[in-house]
Coordinates of C-alpha atoms in Angstrom, one line a residue:
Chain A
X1 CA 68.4 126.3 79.5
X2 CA 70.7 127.8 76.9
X3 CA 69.6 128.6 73.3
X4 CA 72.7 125.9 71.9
X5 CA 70.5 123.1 74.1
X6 CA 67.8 123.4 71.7
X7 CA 69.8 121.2 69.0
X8 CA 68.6 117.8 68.2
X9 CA 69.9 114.8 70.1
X10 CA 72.6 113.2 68.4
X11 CA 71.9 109.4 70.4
X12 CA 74.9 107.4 69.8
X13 CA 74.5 103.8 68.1
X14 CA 75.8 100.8 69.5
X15 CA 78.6 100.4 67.8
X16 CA 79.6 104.2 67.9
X17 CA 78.9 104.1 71.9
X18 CA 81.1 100.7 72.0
X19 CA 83.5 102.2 70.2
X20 CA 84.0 105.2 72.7
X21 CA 83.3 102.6 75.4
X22 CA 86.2 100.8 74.4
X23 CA 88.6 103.7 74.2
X24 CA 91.4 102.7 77.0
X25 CA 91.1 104.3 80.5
X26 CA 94.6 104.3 81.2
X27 CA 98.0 105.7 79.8
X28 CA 101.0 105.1 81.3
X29 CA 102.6 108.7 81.3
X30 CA 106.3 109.7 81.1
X31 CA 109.1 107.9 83.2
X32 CA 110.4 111.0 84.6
X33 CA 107.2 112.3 85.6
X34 CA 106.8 110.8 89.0
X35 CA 110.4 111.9 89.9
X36 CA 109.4 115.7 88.6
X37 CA 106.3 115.6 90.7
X38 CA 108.4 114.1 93.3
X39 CA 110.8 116.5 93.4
X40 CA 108.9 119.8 93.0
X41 CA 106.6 118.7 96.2
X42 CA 109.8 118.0 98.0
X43 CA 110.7 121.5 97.4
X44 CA 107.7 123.1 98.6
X45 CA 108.2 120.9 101.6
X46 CA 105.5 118.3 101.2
X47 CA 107.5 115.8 100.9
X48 CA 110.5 114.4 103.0
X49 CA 114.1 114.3 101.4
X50 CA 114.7 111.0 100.3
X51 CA 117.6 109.1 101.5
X52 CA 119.9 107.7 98.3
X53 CA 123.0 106.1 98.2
X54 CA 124.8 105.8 94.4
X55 CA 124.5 102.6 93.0
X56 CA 128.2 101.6 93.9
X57 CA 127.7 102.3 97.6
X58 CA 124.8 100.5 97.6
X59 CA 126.6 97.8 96.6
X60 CA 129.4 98.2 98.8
X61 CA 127.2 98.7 102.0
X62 CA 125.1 95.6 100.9
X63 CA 128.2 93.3 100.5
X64 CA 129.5 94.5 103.6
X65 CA 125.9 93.8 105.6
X66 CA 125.2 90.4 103.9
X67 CA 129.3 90.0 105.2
X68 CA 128.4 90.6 108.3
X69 CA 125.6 88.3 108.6
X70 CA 127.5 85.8 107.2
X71 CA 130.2 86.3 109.6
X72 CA 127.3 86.6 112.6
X73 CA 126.1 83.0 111.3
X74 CA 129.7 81.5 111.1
X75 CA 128.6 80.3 107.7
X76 CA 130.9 80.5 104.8
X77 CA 130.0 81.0 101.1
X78 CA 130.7 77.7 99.6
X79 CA 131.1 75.7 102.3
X80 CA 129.0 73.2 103.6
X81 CA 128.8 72.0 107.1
X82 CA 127.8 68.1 107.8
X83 CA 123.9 67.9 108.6
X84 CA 123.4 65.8 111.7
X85 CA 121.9 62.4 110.8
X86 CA 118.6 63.6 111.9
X87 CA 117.7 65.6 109.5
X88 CA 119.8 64.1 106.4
X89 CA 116.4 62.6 105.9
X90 CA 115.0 66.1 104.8
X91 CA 116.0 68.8 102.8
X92 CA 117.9 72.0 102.4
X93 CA 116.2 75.1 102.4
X94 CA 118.0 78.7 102.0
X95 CA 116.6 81.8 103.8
X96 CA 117.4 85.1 101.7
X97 CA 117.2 87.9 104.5
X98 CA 115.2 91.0 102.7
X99 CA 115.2 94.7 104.0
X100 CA 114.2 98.3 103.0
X101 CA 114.7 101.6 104.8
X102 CA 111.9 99.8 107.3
X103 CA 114.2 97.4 108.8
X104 CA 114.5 98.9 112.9
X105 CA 117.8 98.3 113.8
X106 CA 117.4 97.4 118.0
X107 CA 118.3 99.8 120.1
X108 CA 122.0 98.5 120.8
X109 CA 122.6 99.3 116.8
X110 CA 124.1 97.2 114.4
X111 CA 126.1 95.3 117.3
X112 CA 123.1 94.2 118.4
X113 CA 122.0 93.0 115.4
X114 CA 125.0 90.7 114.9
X115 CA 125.0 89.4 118.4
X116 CA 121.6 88.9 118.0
X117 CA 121.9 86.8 114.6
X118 CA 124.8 84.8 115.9
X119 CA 123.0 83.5 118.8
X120 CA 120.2 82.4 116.3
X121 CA 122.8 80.6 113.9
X122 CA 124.5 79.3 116.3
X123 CA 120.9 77.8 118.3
X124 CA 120.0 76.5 114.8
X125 CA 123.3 75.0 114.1
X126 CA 123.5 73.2 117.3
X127 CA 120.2 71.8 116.1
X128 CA 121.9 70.7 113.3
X129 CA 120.1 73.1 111.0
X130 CA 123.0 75.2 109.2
X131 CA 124.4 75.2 106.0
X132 CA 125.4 77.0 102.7
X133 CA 124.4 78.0 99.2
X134 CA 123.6 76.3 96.3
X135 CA 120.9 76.7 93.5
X136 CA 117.3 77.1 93.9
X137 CA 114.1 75.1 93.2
X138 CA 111.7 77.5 91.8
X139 CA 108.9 77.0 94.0
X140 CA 109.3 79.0 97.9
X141 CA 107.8 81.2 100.8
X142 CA 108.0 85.1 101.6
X143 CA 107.8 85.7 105.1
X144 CA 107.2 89.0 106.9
X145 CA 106.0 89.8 110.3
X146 CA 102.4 88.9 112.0
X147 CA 102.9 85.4 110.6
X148 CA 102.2 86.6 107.1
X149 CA 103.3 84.0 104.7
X150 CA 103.2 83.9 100.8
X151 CA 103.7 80.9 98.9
X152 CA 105.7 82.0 95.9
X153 CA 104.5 79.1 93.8
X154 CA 100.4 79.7 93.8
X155 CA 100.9 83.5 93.7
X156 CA 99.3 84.5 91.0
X157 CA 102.0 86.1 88.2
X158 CA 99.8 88.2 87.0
X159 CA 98.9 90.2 90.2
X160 CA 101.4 92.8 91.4
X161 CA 105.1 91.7 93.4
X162 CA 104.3 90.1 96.5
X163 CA 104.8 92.7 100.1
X164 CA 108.6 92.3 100.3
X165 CA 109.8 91.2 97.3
X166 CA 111.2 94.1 95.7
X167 CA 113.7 94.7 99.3
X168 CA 117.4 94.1 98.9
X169 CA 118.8 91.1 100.2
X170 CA 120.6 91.7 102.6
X171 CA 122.4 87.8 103.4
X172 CA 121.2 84.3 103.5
X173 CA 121.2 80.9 105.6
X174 CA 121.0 77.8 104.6
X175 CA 119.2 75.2 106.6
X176 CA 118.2 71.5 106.6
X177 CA 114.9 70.7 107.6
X178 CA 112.8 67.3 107.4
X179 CA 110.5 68.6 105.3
X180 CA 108.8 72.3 104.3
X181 CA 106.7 72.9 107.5
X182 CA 109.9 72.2 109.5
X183 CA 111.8 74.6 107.2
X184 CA 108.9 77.2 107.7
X185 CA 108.5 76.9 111.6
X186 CA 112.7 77.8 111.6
X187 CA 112.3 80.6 109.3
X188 CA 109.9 82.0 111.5
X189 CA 112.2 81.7 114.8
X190 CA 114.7 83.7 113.0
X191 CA 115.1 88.0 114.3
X192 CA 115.2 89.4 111.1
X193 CA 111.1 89.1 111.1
X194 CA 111.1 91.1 114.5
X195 CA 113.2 93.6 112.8
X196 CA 110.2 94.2 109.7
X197 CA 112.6 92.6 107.3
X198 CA 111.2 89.6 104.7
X199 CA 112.4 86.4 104.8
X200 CA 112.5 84.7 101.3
X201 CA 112.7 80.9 101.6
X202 CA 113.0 78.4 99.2
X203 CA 114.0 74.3 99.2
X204 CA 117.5 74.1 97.4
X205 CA 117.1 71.2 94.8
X206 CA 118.9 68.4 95.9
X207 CA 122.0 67.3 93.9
Chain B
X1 CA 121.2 95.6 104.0
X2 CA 119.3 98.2 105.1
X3 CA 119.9 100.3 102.2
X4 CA 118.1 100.6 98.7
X5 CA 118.6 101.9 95.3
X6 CA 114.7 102.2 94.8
X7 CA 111.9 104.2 97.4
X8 CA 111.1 101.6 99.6
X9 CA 107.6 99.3 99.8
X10 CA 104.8 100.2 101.9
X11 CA 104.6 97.8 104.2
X12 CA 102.7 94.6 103.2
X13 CA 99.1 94.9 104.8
X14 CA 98.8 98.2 103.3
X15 CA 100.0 97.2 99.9
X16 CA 97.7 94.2 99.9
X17 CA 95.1 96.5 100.6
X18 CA 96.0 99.1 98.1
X19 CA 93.1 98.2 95.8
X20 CA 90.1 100.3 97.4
X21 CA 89.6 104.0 99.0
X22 CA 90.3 102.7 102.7
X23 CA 94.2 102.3 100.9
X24 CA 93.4 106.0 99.3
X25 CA 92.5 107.1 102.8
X26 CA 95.7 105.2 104.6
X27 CA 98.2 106.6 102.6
X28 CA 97.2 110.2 101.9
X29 CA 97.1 110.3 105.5
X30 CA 100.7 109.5 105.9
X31 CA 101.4 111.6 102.9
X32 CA 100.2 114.3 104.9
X33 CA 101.2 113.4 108.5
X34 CA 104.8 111.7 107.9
X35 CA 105.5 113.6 104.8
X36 CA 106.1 110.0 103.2
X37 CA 107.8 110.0 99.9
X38 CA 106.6 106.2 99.9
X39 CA 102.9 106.9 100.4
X40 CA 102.9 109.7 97.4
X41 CA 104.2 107.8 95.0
X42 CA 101.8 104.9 96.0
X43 CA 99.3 107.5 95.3
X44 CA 100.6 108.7 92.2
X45 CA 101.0 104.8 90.9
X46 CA 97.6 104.3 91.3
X47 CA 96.0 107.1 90.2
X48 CA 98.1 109.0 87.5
X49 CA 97.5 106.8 84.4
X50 CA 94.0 107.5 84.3
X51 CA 94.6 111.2 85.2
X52 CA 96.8 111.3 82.7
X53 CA 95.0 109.7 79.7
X54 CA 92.0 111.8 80.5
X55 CA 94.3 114.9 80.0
X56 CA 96.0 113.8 76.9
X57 CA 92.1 113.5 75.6
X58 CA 91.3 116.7 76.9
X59 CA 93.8 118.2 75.9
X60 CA 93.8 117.0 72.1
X61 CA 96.9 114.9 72.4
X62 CA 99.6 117.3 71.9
X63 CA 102.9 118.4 72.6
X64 CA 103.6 118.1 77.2
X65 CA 100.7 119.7 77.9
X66 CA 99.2 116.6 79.9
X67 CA 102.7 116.1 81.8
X68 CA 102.1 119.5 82.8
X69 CA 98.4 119.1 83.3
X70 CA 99.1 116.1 85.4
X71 CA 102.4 117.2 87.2
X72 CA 100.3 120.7 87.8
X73 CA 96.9 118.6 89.5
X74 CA 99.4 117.0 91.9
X75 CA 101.0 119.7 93.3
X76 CA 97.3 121.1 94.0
X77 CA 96.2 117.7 95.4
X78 CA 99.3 117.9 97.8
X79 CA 98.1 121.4 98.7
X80 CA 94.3 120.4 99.3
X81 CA 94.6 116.7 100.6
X82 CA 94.3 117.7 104.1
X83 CA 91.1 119.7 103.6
X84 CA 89.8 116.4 101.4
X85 CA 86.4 115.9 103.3
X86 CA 86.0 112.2 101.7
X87 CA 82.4 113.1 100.5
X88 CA 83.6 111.4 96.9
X89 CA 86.3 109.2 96.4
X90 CA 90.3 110.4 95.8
X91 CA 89.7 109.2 91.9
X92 CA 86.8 112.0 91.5
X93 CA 88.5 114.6 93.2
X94 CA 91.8 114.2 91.7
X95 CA 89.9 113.9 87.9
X96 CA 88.5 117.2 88.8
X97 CA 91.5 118.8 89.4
X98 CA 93.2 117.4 86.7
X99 CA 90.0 118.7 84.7
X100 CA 90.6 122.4 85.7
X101 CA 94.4 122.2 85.2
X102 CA 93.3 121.3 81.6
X103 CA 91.1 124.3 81.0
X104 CA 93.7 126.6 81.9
X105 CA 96.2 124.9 79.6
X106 CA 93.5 125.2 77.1
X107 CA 92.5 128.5 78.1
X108 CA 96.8 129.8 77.6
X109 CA 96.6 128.3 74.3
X110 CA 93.6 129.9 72.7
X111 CA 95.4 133.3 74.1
X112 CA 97.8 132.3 72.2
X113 CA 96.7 131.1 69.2
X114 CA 93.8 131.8 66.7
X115 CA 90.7 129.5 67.7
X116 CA 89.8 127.5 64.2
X117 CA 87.3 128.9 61.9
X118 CA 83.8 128.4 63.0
X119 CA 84.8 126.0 65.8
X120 CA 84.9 122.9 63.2
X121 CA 86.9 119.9 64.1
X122 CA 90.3 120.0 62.2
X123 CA 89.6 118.2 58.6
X124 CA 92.7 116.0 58.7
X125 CA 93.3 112.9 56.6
X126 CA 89.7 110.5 56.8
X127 CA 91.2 107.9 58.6
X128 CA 90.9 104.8 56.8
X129 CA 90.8 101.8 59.4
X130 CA 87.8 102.9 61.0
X131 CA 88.6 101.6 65.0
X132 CA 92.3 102.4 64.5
X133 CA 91.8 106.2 64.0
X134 CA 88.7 106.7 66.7
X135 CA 91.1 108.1 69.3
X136 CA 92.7 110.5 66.4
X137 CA 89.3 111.2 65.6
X138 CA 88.3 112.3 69.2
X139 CA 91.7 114.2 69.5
X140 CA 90.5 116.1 66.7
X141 CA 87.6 117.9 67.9
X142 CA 87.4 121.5 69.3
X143 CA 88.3 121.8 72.7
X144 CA 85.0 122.5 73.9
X145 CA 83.3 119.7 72.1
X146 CA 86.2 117.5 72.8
X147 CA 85.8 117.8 76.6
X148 CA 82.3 117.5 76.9
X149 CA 82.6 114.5 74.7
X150 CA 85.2 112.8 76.6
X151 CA 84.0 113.4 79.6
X152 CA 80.4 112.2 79.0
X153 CA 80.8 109.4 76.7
X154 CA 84.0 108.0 77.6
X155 CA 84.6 109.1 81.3
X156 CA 80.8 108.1 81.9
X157 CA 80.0 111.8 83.6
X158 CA 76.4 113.3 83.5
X159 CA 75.6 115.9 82.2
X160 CA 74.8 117.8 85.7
X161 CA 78.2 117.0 86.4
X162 CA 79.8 118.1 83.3
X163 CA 78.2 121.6 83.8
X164 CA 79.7 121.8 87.3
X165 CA 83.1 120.6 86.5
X166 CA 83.2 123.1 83.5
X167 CA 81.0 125.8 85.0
X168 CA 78.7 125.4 82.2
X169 CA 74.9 125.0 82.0
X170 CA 73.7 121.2 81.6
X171 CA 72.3 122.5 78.1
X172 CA 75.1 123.5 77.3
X173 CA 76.8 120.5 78.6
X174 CA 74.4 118.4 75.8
X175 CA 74.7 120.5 73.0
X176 CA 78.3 120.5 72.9
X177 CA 78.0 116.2 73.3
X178 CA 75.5 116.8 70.3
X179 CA 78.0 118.7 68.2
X180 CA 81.3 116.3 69.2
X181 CA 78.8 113.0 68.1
X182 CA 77.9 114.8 64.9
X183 CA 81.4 115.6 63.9
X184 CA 82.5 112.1 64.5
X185 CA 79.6 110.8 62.7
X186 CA 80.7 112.9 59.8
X187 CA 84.2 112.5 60.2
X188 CA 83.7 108.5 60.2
X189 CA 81.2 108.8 56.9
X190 CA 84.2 110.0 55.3
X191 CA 86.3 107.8 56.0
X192 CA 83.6 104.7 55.1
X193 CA 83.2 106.8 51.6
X194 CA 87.2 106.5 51.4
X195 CA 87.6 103.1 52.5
X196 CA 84.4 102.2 50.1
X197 CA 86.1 103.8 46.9
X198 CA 89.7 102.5 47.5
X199 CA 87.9 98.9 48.1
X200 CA 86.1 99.8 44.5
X201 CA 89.1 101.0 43.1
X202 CA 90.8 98.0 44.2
X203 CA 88.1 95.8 42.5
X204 CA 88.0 97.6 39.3
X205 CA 91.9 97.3 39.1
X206 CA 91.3 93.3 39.7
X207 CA 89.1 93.1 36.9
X208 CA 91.2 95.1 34.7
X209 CA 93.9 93.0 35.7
X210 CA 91.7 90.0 34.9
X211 CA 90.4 91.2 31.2
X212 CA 93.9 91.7 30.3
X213 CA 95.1 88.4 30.8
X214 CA 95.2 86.0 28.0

């Protein structure tokens, strides 16, 4: 033991050792530091390049995919197709289509993909299923793959963003179902779960 | 829609997850296997506020020296994750880098600059909210007193493991702590002494105040 150890005990009180007790744990550092560190273990080759589009690309490629799926569904922005008599008893319900760099795009690319999504719109709209967009009721699902399902409503707002929701969307379709569990057991039929991508659906409030 | 402006999300079982070390495990392992941009900074969300409020303490609050500390701990985490046996969790090992990456910051400073007289906390200002000025307080004690300090009373470390973080003998280890609580003790009667004779002074200018009314 060293000579300094020989010095009398300073025991703390309990307000002093509350007071260090209470000191906070946590400091959120910088803004840029997680892109320095990010970038300096990319150069030394411990990290992957990451892909990035400028903002105004993104946009532009985002308009153009949501387009497309549009297009694929035969569903036009504003325009709303008559709902068989069926299900007028229901309600509408809009799926927003979420994707990240995750999304696998089947092996026939992108044509693929839109053959793929027309042949689900046009199943669902032969059902009598397909609409268009309106605004939203604030309660609603997120979807992803493995039947894992989040109700938007009883997620607790203080715990972090649900799996999903921080992916761009990527289009929409609007349904009519009879009720929620009928609007749930479509969203689930449609690809873009296959694919990894999120479905966000939520019942349009009825006008 | 495939695109994003932002990294992307892990995917949602291991985000759900992220809470515990299996999560640690998960993603350092495709960190190190995949090379996975999205996995890092996962890790670095999780981990790099306390890393770097520990280093702001350690390192007596000043200047970018914890940016550095911290950016400097990460890029020697990234170079030792894959020989990371496990034996403690992520959270210790990556505090104990951070720890060393602070001593050498320390260490380039007192190169650099003269050490202060007799290794006495700086005498600023006595704080005069008592609770308000702790952290100032703490921040204001020598280096080696400071770390010991932090680390046992407010990073909850023994003294056993103090000494083998710092390379220091476990006496040492408690005399340091036994200096640090002194000179906050000491610090803190000054400030009650202060706050006591501006209350007093405030009182006798009340009943001045008072006397001199008609």
């Amino acid at each position: 033991m060293s000579e300094e150890s020989k010095e009398p005990e300073e025991p703390l009180g309990p307000i002093e050792r509350a007071a260090l007790a209470s000191l906070p744990r946590q400091r959120q550092p910088p803004a840029d530091l997680e892109e320095r560190v990010v970038r300096s273990l990319a150069a030394r080759g411990y990290l992957r390049p990451e892909w990035r589009m400028r903002p105004a690309l993104i946009r532009a490629a985002a308009a153009l995919a949501a387009a497309a799926l549009l297009f694929a569904g035969g569903v036009l922005t504003g325009r709303r197709e008559t709902a068989p008599a069926a299900a007028a008893a229901g309600g509408r319900y809009i799926l927003l289509l979420r994707a990240d760099r995750t999304f696998k795009t089947p092996p026939g690319g992108h044509a693929a993909l839109v053959e793929e999504y027309r042949s689900w719109a046009r199943a669902t709209r032969r059902a009598g299923a397909m609409e268009a967009g309106e605004e939203l009721a604030g309660r609603g699902w997120l979807l992803a793959g493995a039947g894992q399902e989040i109700d938007l409503a009883a997620a607790d707002t203080a715990a972090p963003p649900p799996p999903g929701a921080g992916a761009r969307i990527g289009g929409y379709f609007v349904i009519h179902a009879a009720n929620a569990a009928q609007a749930l057991q479509i969203a689930r039929s449609c690809p873009h779960l296959r694919h990894g991508g999120w479905i966000e659906l939520r019942p349009i409030k009825p006008t | 829609m495939v695109m994003t402006k932002r990294p992307p999300p892990l995917a949602p079982d291991e985000l759900v997850a992220a809470t515990d070390e299996r999560a640690d495990r998960e993603l350092s392992t495709r960190f190190i296997e995949a090379r996975d941009a999205a996995a890092f900074r996962e890790l670095f969300r999780r981990h790099t506020p306390a890393l770097y409020q520990l280093a702001t303490r350690l390192l007596g609050g000043t200047g970018r020296g914890a940016d550095d500390a911290v950016q400097e701990a990460w890029l020697r985490a990234a170079e030792g994750l894959a020989a990371f046996e496990w034996r403690s969790s992520l959270r210790t090992w990556l505090t104990g880098i951070a720890i060393n990456c602070c001593r050498e910051i320390l260490r380039r400073r007192q190169a650099g600059t003269p050490a202060r007289p007799g290794g006495e906390p700086a005498q600023e200002a006595p704080p005069t909210i008592l609770g308000l000025d702790l952290e100032r307080a703490v921040l204001g004690l020598p280096n080696g007193c400071r770390e010991v300090l932090v680390l046992h009373d407010v990073e909850g470390l023994t003294h056993a493991e103090i000494a083998a973080r710092l390379g220091i003998e476990p006496g040492t280890s408690k005399s340091q702590l036994s200096r640090a609580r002194r000179a906050l003790r000491a610090y803190f009667s000054a400030a009650e002494r202060t706050a006591g004779s501006v209350a007093t002074g405030d009182q006798r200018s009340r009943d001045a105040d008072a006397e001199s009314e008609p």
